[in-house]
Coordinates of N, CA, C and O in Angstrom, one line a residue:
Q1 N 25.2 -22.9 -80.1 CA 24.4 -23.5 -81.2 C 23.7 -24.7 -80.8 O 24.3 -25.7 -80.3
V2 N 22.4 -24.7 -80.9 CA 21.6 -25.8 -80.5 C 21.3 -26.7 -81.7 O 21.0 -26.3 -82.8
Q3 N 21.6 -28.0 -81.5 CA 21.3 -29.0 -82.5 C 20.4 -30.1 -82.0 O 20.6 -30.5 -80.8
L4 N 19.5 -30.5 -82.8 CA 18.5 -31.5 -82.4 C 18.6 -32.6 -83.5 O 18.6 -32.4 -84.7
V5 N 18.7 -33.9 -83.0 CA 18.8 -35.0 -83.9 C 17.8 -36.0 -83.5 O 17.8 -36.6 -82.4
E6 N 16.8 -36.3 -84.4 CA 15.8 -37.3 -84.2 C 16.2 -38.7 -84.7 O 17.0 -38.8 -85.6
S7 N 15.6 -39.7 -84.1 CA 15.8 -41.0 -84.5 C 14.6 -41.9 -84.1 O 13.8 -41.4 -83.3
G8 N 14.5 -43.1 -84.6 CA 13.5 -44.0 -84.2 C 12.4 -44.2 -85.2 O 11.5 -45.1 -85.1
G9 N 12.4 -43.4 -86.3 CA 11.3 -43.6 -87.3 C 11.5 -44.9 -88.1 O 12.7 -45.4 -88.2
S10 N 10.4 -45.4 -88.5 CA 10.5 -46.7 -89.2 C 9.2 -47.0 -89.9 O 8.2 -46.2 -89.8
L11 N 9.2 -48.1 -90.6 CA 7.9 -48.6 -91.2 C 7.3 -49.6 -90.2 O 8.0 -50.5 -89.7
V12 N 6.0 -49.4 -89.9 CA 5.4 -50.2 -88.9 C 3.9 -50.5 -89.4 O 3.3 -49.7 -90.1
Q13 N 3.4 -51.6 -89.0 CA 2.0 -51.9 -89.3 C 1.0 -51.2 -88.4 O 1.3 -50.8 -87.3
A14 N -0.1 -51.0 -89.0 CA -1.2 -50.3 -88.2 C -1.4 -51.1 -86.9 O -1.4 -52.3 -86.9
G15 N -1.6 -50.4 -85.8 CA -1.7 -51.0 -84.5 C -0.4 -51.1 -83.8 O -0.4 -51.4 -82.6
G16 N 0.7 -50.9 -84.4 CA 2.0 -51.0 -83.8 C 2.4 -49.8 -83.0 O 1.7 -48.8 -82.9
S17 N 3.6 -49.9 -82.5 CA 4.2 -48.8 -81.7 C 5.6 -48.5 -82.2 O 6.3 -49.3 -82.7
L18 N 5.9 -47.2 -81.9 CA 7.3 -46.7 -82.1 C 7.6 -45.7 -81.0 O 6.7 -45.1 -80.5
R19 N 8.9 -45.6 -80.7 CA 9.4 -44.5 -79.8 C 10.4 -43.7 -80.6 O 11.4 -44.2 -81.0
L20 N 10.0 -42.4 -80.8 CA 10.9 -41.5 -81.4 C 11.8 -40.9 -80.3 O 11.3 -40.6 -79.2
S21 N 13.0 -40.6 -80.6 CA 13.9 -39.9 -79.7 C 14.5 -38.7 -80.4 O 14.7 -38.7 -81.6
C22 N 14.9 -37.7 -79.5 CA 15.5 -36.5 -80.1 C 16.6 -36.1 -79.1 O 16.3 -35.9 -77.9
A23 N 17.8 -36.1 -79.6 CA 19.0 -35.7 -78.8 C 19.3 -34.3 -79.0 O 19.4 -33.9 -80.2
A24 N 19.5 -33.5 -77.9 CA 19.9 -32.1 -78.1 C 21.3 -31.9 -77.6 O 21.8 -32.5 -76.6
S25 N 22.0 -31.0 -78.4 CA 23.3 -30.6 -78.0 C 23.3 -29.0 -78.0 O 22.6 -28.4 -78.8
G26 N 24.1 -28.4 -77.1 CA 24.1 -27.0 -77.1 C 23.0 -26.4 -76.3 O 21.9 -27.1 -76.1
G27 N 23.2 -25.2 -75.7 CA 22.1 -24.6 -75.0 C 21.9 -25.2 -73.6 O 22.5 -26.3 -73.3
Q28 N 21.0 -24.6 -72.8 CA 20.7 -25.2 -71.5 C 19.4 -26.0 -71.7 O 18.3 -25.4 -71.6
F29 N 19.5 -27.3 -71.8 CA 18.4 -28.1 -72.1 C 17.3 -28.0 -71.1 O 16.1 -28.0 -71.4
S30 N 17.6 -27.8 -69.8 CA 16.6 -27.7 -68.8 C 15.7 -26.5 -68.9 O 14.6 -26.4 -68.3
R31 N 16.1 -25.6 -69.8 CA 15.3 -24.4 -70.0 C 14.4 -24.5 -71.2 O 13.7 -23.6 -71.5
F32 N 14.5 -25.6 -71.9 CA 13.8 -25.7 -73.2 C 12.4 -26.2 -73.0 O 12.1 -27.2 -72.2
A33 N 11.4 -25.5 -73.6 CA 10.2 -26.2 -73.9 C 10.4 -27.0 -75.2 O 11.2 -26.6 -76.1
L34 N 9.8 -28.2 -75.2 CA 10.1 -29.1 -76.3 C 8.8 -29.6 -77.0 O 7.8 -29.8 -76.3
A35 N 8.9 -29.8 -78.3 CA 7.7 -30.2 -79.0 C 8.0 -31.2 -80.1 O 9.2 -31.2 -80.6
W36 N 7.0 -31.9 -80.5 CA 7.1 -32.7 -81.7 C 6.0 -32.2 -82.7 O 4.9 -31.9 -82.3
F37 N 6.4 -32.1 -83.9 CA 5.6 -31.7 -85.0 C 5.7 -32.8 -86.1 O 6.6 -33.6 -86.1
R38 N 4.7 -32.8 -87.0 CA 4.8 -33.8 -88.1 C 4.3 -33.1 -89.4 O 3.5 -32.2 -89.4
Q39 N 4.8 -33.7 -90.5 CA 4.4 -33.2 -91.8 C 4.3 -34.3 -92.8 O 5.3 -35.0 -93.0
A40 N 3.1 -34.5 -93.3 CA 2.8 -35.5 -94.3 C 3.0 -34.9 -95.7 O 2.8 -33.6 -95.8
P41 N 3.2 -35.7 -96.7 CA 3.4 -35.1 -98.0 C 2.2 -34.3 -98.5 O 1.0 -34.7 -98.3
G42 N 2.4 -33.1 -99.0 CA 1.3 -32.3 -99.5 C 0.5 -31.6 -98.4 O -0.4 -30.9 -98.7
K43 N 1.0 -31.7 -97.1 CA 0.2 -31.1 -96.0 C 1.2 -30.2 -95.2 O 2.4 -30.3 -95.3
E44 N 0.5 -29.3 -94.5 CA 1.3 -28.4 -93.7 C 1.8 -29.1 -92.4 O 1.2 -30.1 -92.0
R45 N 2.9 -28.5 -91.9 CA 3.4 -29.1 -90.6 C 2.4 -28.9 -89.5 O 1.8 -27.8 -89.4
E46 N 2.2 -29.9 -88.7 CA 1.2 -29.8 -87.6 C 1.8 -30.2 -86.3 O 2.6 -31.0 -86.2
F47 N 1.3 -29.5 -85.3 CA 1.7 -29.8 -83.9 C 1.2 -31.2 -83.5 O 0.1 -31.6 -83.8
V48 N 2.0 -31.9 -82.8 CA 1.7 -33.3 -82.3 C 1.7 -33.3 -80.8 O 0.7 -33.7 -80.2
A49 N 2.7 -32.8 -80.2 CA 2.8 -32.9 -78.7 C 3.9 -31.9 -78.2 O 4.8 -31.6 -79.0
A50 N 3.7 -31.5 -77.0 CA 4.7 -30.6 -76.4 C 4.8 -30.9 -74.9 O 3.9 -31.5 -74.3
I51 N 6.0 -30.6 -74.3 CA 6.2 -30.8 -72.9 C 6.9 -29.5 -72.4 O 7.8 -28.9 -73.0
S52 N 6.4 -29.1 -71.2 CA 6.9 -27.9 -70.6 C 8.3 -28.0 -70.2 O 8.9 -29.0 -70.1
R53 N 8.9 -26.8 -69.9 CA 10.3 -26.8 -69.4 C 10.4 -27.6 -68.2 O 11.4 -28.3 -68.0
S54 N 9.4 -27.5 -67.3 CA 9.5 -28.3 -66.0 C 9.2 -29.8 -66.2 O 9.5 -30.6 -65.3
G55 N 8.6 -30.1 -67.3 CA 8.2 -31.5 -67.5 C 6.9 -31.9 -66.9 O 6.4 -33.0 -67.1
K56 N 6.3 -30.9 -66.2 CA 5.1 -31.2 -65.4 C 3.8 -31.1 -66.3 O 2.8 -31.7 -66.0
S57 N 3.9 -30.4 -67.4 CA 2.8 -30.3 -68.3 C 3.0 -30.8 -69.7 O 4.1 -30.6 -70.2
T58 N 2.1 -31.5 -70.2 CA 2.2 -32.0 -71.6 C 0.9 -31.6 -72.4 O -0.2 -31.4 -71.8
Y59 N 1.0 -31.5 -73.7 CA 0.0 -31.1 -74.5 C 0.0 -32.0 -75.8 O 1.0 -32.4 -76.2
Y60 N -1.2 -32.2 -76.3 CA -1.3 -33.1 -77.4 C -2.3 -32.7 -78.5 O -3.3 -32.0 -78.1
L61 N -2.1 -33.0 -79.7 CA -3.1 -32.9 -80.8 C -4.2 -33.9 -80.4 O -4.0 -35.0 -79.9
D62 N -5.4 -33.4 -80.6 CA -6.6 -34.2 -80.1 C -6.5 -35.6 -80.7 O -6.9 -36.6 -80.0
S63 N -6.1 -35.8 -81.9 CA -6.2 -37.1 -82.6 C -5.1 -38.1 -82.0 O -5.2 -39.3 -82.3
V64 N -4.2 -37.6 -81.2 CA -3.2 -38.5 -80.7 C -3.3 -38.7 -79.2 O -2.6 -39.5 -78.6
K65 N -4.2 -38.0 -78.6 CA -4.4 -38.1 -77.1 C -4.8 -39.6 -76.8 O -5.6 -40.2 -77.4
G66 N -4.1 -40.1 -75.8 CA -4.4 -41.5 -75.4 C -3.5 -42.5 -76.1 O -3.5 -43.6 -75.7
R67 N -2.9 -42.1 -77.2 CA -2.0 -43.0 -78.0 C -0.6 -42.6 -77.9 O 0.3 -43.4 -77.9
F68 N -0.3 -41.3 -77.9 CA 1.1 -40.8 -77.9 C 1.4 -40.2 -76.5 O 0.6 -39.6 -75.8
T69 N 2.7 -40.3 -76.1 CA 3.1 -39.8 -74.8 C 4.5 -39.1 -75.1 O 5.4 -39.7 -75.6
V70 N 4.6 -37.8 -74.7 CA 5.8 -37.1 -74.8 C 6.5 -37.1 -73.4 O 5.8 -36.9 -72.4
S71 N 7.8 -37.2 -73.4 CA 8.5 -37.2 -72.1 C 9.9 -36.6 -72.4 O 10.4 -36.5 -73.5
R72 N 10.6 -36.3 -71.3 CA 11.9 -35.7 -71.4 C 12.8 -36.3 -70.3 O 12.4 -36.6 -69.3
D73 N 14.1 -36.3 -70.6 CA 15.1 -36.7 -69.7 C 16.2 -35.6 -69.7 O 17.0 -35.6 -70.6
N74 N 16.2 -34.7 -68.7 CA 17.1 -33.6 -68.7 C 18.6 -34.1 -68.6 O 19.5 -33.5 -69.1
D75 N 18.8 -35.1 -67.8 CA 20.2 -35.6 -67.6 C 20.8 -36.1 -68.9 O 22.0 -35.9 -69.2
K76 N 19.9 -36.7 -69.7 CA 20.4 -37.3 -71.0 C 20.2 -36.3 -72.1 O 20.6 -36.5 -73.3
R77 N 19.6 -35.1 -71.9 CA 19.3 -34.1 -72.9 C 18.5 -34.8 -74.0 O 18.8 -34.6 -75.2
M78 N 17.4 -35.5 -73.7 CA 16.6 -36.2 -74.6 C 15.2 -35.9 -74.5 O 14.7 -35.6 -73.4
V79 N 14.4 -35.9 -75.6 CA 13.0 -35.8 -75.6 C 12.5 -37.0 -76.4 O 13.1 -37.4 -77.4
Y80 N 11.4 -37.6 -75.9 CA 10.9 -38.8 -76.5 C 9.4 -38.6 -76.9 O 8.7 -37.8 -76.3
L81 N 9.0 -39.4 -77.9 CA 7.6 -39.5 -78.3 C 7.3 -41.0 -78.4 O 7.7 -41.6 -79.4
Q82 N 6.6 -41.5 -77.4 CA 6.1 -42.9 -77.5 C 4.8 -42.9 -78.3 O 3.8 -42.2 -77.9
M83 N 4.7 -43.7 -79.3 CA 3.5 -43.7 -80.2 C 2.9 -45.1 -80.2 O 3.6 -46.0 -80.6
N84 N 1.7 -45.2 -79.7 CA 1.1 -46.5 -79.7 C -0.2 -46.5 -80.6 O -0.7 -45.5 -80.9
N85 N -0.6 -47.7 -80.9 CA -1.8 -47.9 -81.7 C -1.7 -47.0 -83.0 O -2.7 -46.3 -83.3
L86 N -0.6 -47.1 -83.7 CA -0.4 -46.2 -84.8 C -1.4 -46.6 -86.0 O -1.8 -47.8 -86.1
N87 N -1.8 -45.6 -86.7 CA -2.6 -45.9 -87.9 C -2.1 -45.1 -89.1 O -1.2 -44.2 -88.9
P88 N -2.5 -45.5 -90.3 CA -1.9 -44.9 -91.5 C -1.9 -43.3 -91.5 O -1.1 -42.7 -92.1
V89 N -2.9 -42.7 -90.9 CA -3.0 -41.3 -90.9 C -1.8 -40.6 -90.1 O -1.6 -39.4 -90.2
D90 N -1.1 -41.5 -89.3 CA 0.0 -40.9 -88.6 C 1.3 -40.9 -89.4 O 2.4 -40.5 -89.0
T91 N 1.2 -41.4 -90.7 CA 2.4 -41.4 -91.5 C 2.8 -40.0 -91.8 O 2.0 -39.2 -92.3
A92 N 4.1 -39.7 -91.6 CA 4.6 -38.3 -91.7 C 6.1 -38.3 -91.4 O 6.6 -39.3 -90.8
S93 N 6.7 -37.2 -91.7 CA 8.1 -37.0 -91.1 C 7.8 -36.2 -89.8 O 7.0 -35.3 -89.7
Y94 N 8.5 -36.7 -88.8 CA 8.3 -36.2 -87.4 C 9.6 -35.4 -87.0 O 10.7 -35.8 -87.2
Y95 N 9.3 -34.2 -86.5 CA 10.4 -33.2 -86.2 C 10.3 -32.9 -84.7 O 9.2 -32.6 -84.2
C96 N 11.4 -32.8 -84.0 CA 11.4 -32.2 -82.7 C 11.9 -30.8 -82.8 O 12.6 -30.4 -83.7
A97 N 11.4 -30.0 -81.8 CA 11.7 -28.6 -81.8 C 11.9 -28.1 -80.4 O 11.4 -28.7 -79.4
A98 N 12.7 -27.1 -80.2 CA 13.0 -26.6 -78.9 C 13.0 -25.1 -78.8 O 13.3 -24.4 -79.8
K99 N 12.7 -24.6 -77.7 CA 12.7 -23.1 -77.4 C 13.1 -22.9 -76.0 O 12.5 -23.5 -75.1
S100 N 14.0 -22.0 -75.7 CA 14.3 -21.6 -74.4 C 13.3 -20.7 -73.9 O 13.0 -19.7 -74.5
V101 N 12.7 -21.0 -72.7 CA 11.6 -20.2 -72.2 C 11.9 -20.0 -70.7 O 12.6 -20.7 -70.0
I102 N 11.3 -18.9 -70.2 CA 11.3 -18.7 -68.7 C 10.3 -19.7 -68.1 O 9.4 -20.2 -68.7
L103 N 10.5 -19.9 -66.8 CA 9.8 -21.0 -66.1 C 8.2 -20.8 -66.2 O 7.5 -21.7 -66.2
T104 N 7.8 -19.5 -66.1 CA 6.4 -19.2 -66.1 C 5.8 -19.0 -67.5 O 4.6 -18.8 -67.6
A105 N 6.6 -19.2 -68.5 CA 6.0 -18.9 -69.9 C 5.2 -20.1 -70.3 O 5.5 -21.3 -69.9
P106 N 4.2 -19.9 -71.1 CA 3.4 -21.0 -71.7 C 4.2 -21.8 -72.6 O 5.2 -21.3 -73.2
T107 N 3.9 -23.0 -72.8 CA 4.6 -23.9 -73.7 C 4.1 -23.7 -75.1 O 2.9 -23.9 -75.3
P108 N 4.9 -23.3 -76.0 CA 4.4 -23.0 -77.4 C 3.9 -24.2 -78.1 O 4.4 -25.3 -77.9
R109 N 2.9 -24.0 -78.9 CA 2.3 -25.0 -79.7 C 2.2 -24.7 -81.2 O 1.7 -25.4 -82.0
E110 N 2.8 -23.5 -81.5 CA 2.9 -23.1 -82.9 C 4.3 -23.3 -83.4 O 5.2 -22.9 -82.8
S111 N 4.4 -23.8 -84.7 CA 5.7 -24.1 -85.2 C 6.6 -22.8 -85.3 O 7.8 -22.9 -85.1
D112 N 6.0 -21.7 -85.6 CA 6.8 -20.5 -85.8 C 7.4 -19.9 -84.5 O 8.1 -19.0 -84.5
E113 N 7.0 -20.5 -83.4 CA 7.5 -20.1 -82.1 C 8.8 -20.8 -81.7 O 9.4 -20.4 -80.7
Y114 N 9.1 -21.8 -82.4 CA 10.3 -22.6 -82.1 C 11.4 -22.3 -83.0 O 11.4 -22.4 -84.2
P115 N 12.6 -21.9 -82.4 CA 13.7 -21.5 -83.3 C 14.6 -22.7 -83.6 O 15.4 -22.6 -84.6
Y116 N 14.5 -23.7 -82.9 CA 15.5 -24.9 -83.1 C 14.7 -26.1 -83.6 O 13.7 -26.5 -82.9
W117 N 15.2 -26.7 -84.6 CA 14.6 -27.9 -85.2 C 15.5 -29.0 -85.6 O 16.7 -28.7 -85.9
G118 N 15.1 -30.2 -85.5 CA 15.8 -31.3 -86.0 C 15.6 -31.5 -87.5 O 14.8 -30.8 -88.1
Q119 N 16.2 -32.5 -88.0 CA 16.1 -32.8 -89.5 C 14.9 -33.7 -89.8 O 14.6 -33.8 -91.0
G120 N 14.3 -34.3 -88.8 CA 13.2 -35.1 -89.0 C 13.5 -36.6 -89.1 O 14.6 -37.0 -89.5
T121 N 12.5 -37.4 -88.8 CA 12.6 -38.9 -88.9 C 11.3 -39.4 -89.5 O 10.2 -38.9 -89.1
Q122 N 11.4 -40.3 -90.4 CA 10.2 -40.7 -91.2 C 9.5 -41.9 -90.4 O 10.1 -42.9 -90.1
V123 N 8.2 -41.7 -90.3 CA 7.3 -42.7 -89.7 C 6.3 -43.1 -90.8 O 5.6 -42.2 -91.3
T124 N 6.3 -44.4 -91.2 CA 5.3 -44.9 -92.2 C 4.5 -46.0 -91.6 O 5.1 -47.0 -91.1
V125 N 3.2 -45.8 -91.6 CA 2.3 -46.8 -91.0 C 1.5 -47.5 -92.1 O 0.8 -46.8 -92.9
S126 N 1.7 -48.8 -92.3 CA 1.0 -49.5 -93.3 C -0.3 -50.1 -92.8 O -0.4 -50.5 -91.6
S127 N -1.2 -50.2 -93.7 CA -2.6 -50.7 -93.3 C -2.6 -52.2 -93.5 O -1.7 -52.8 -94.0

């Protein structure tokens, strides 16, 4: 049974930074493609960032490129989302997701491709 637990969400002023963390238990973490999604009130869940199983490839929503960085630590079974220069449109609940993939598989960027999800952590950016 794979479990994901996010942390690090908070209230922050525009222009500020936060680092979200996601701890994984169960499964073979080194085989996971990992991603962050977010969902704002009244909106659909959207892809934010993903990191490949190898950690060599990362992918981002266009609006967060250059501001957000996704990383992973296989020894600690953690995935992180460093968020800089936050603005109010980044306000949402942020979720980490995991999927076991073969090494040559593409890293998923659609929410319905991920079977494992955390409970979410709230990020609120004030103007």
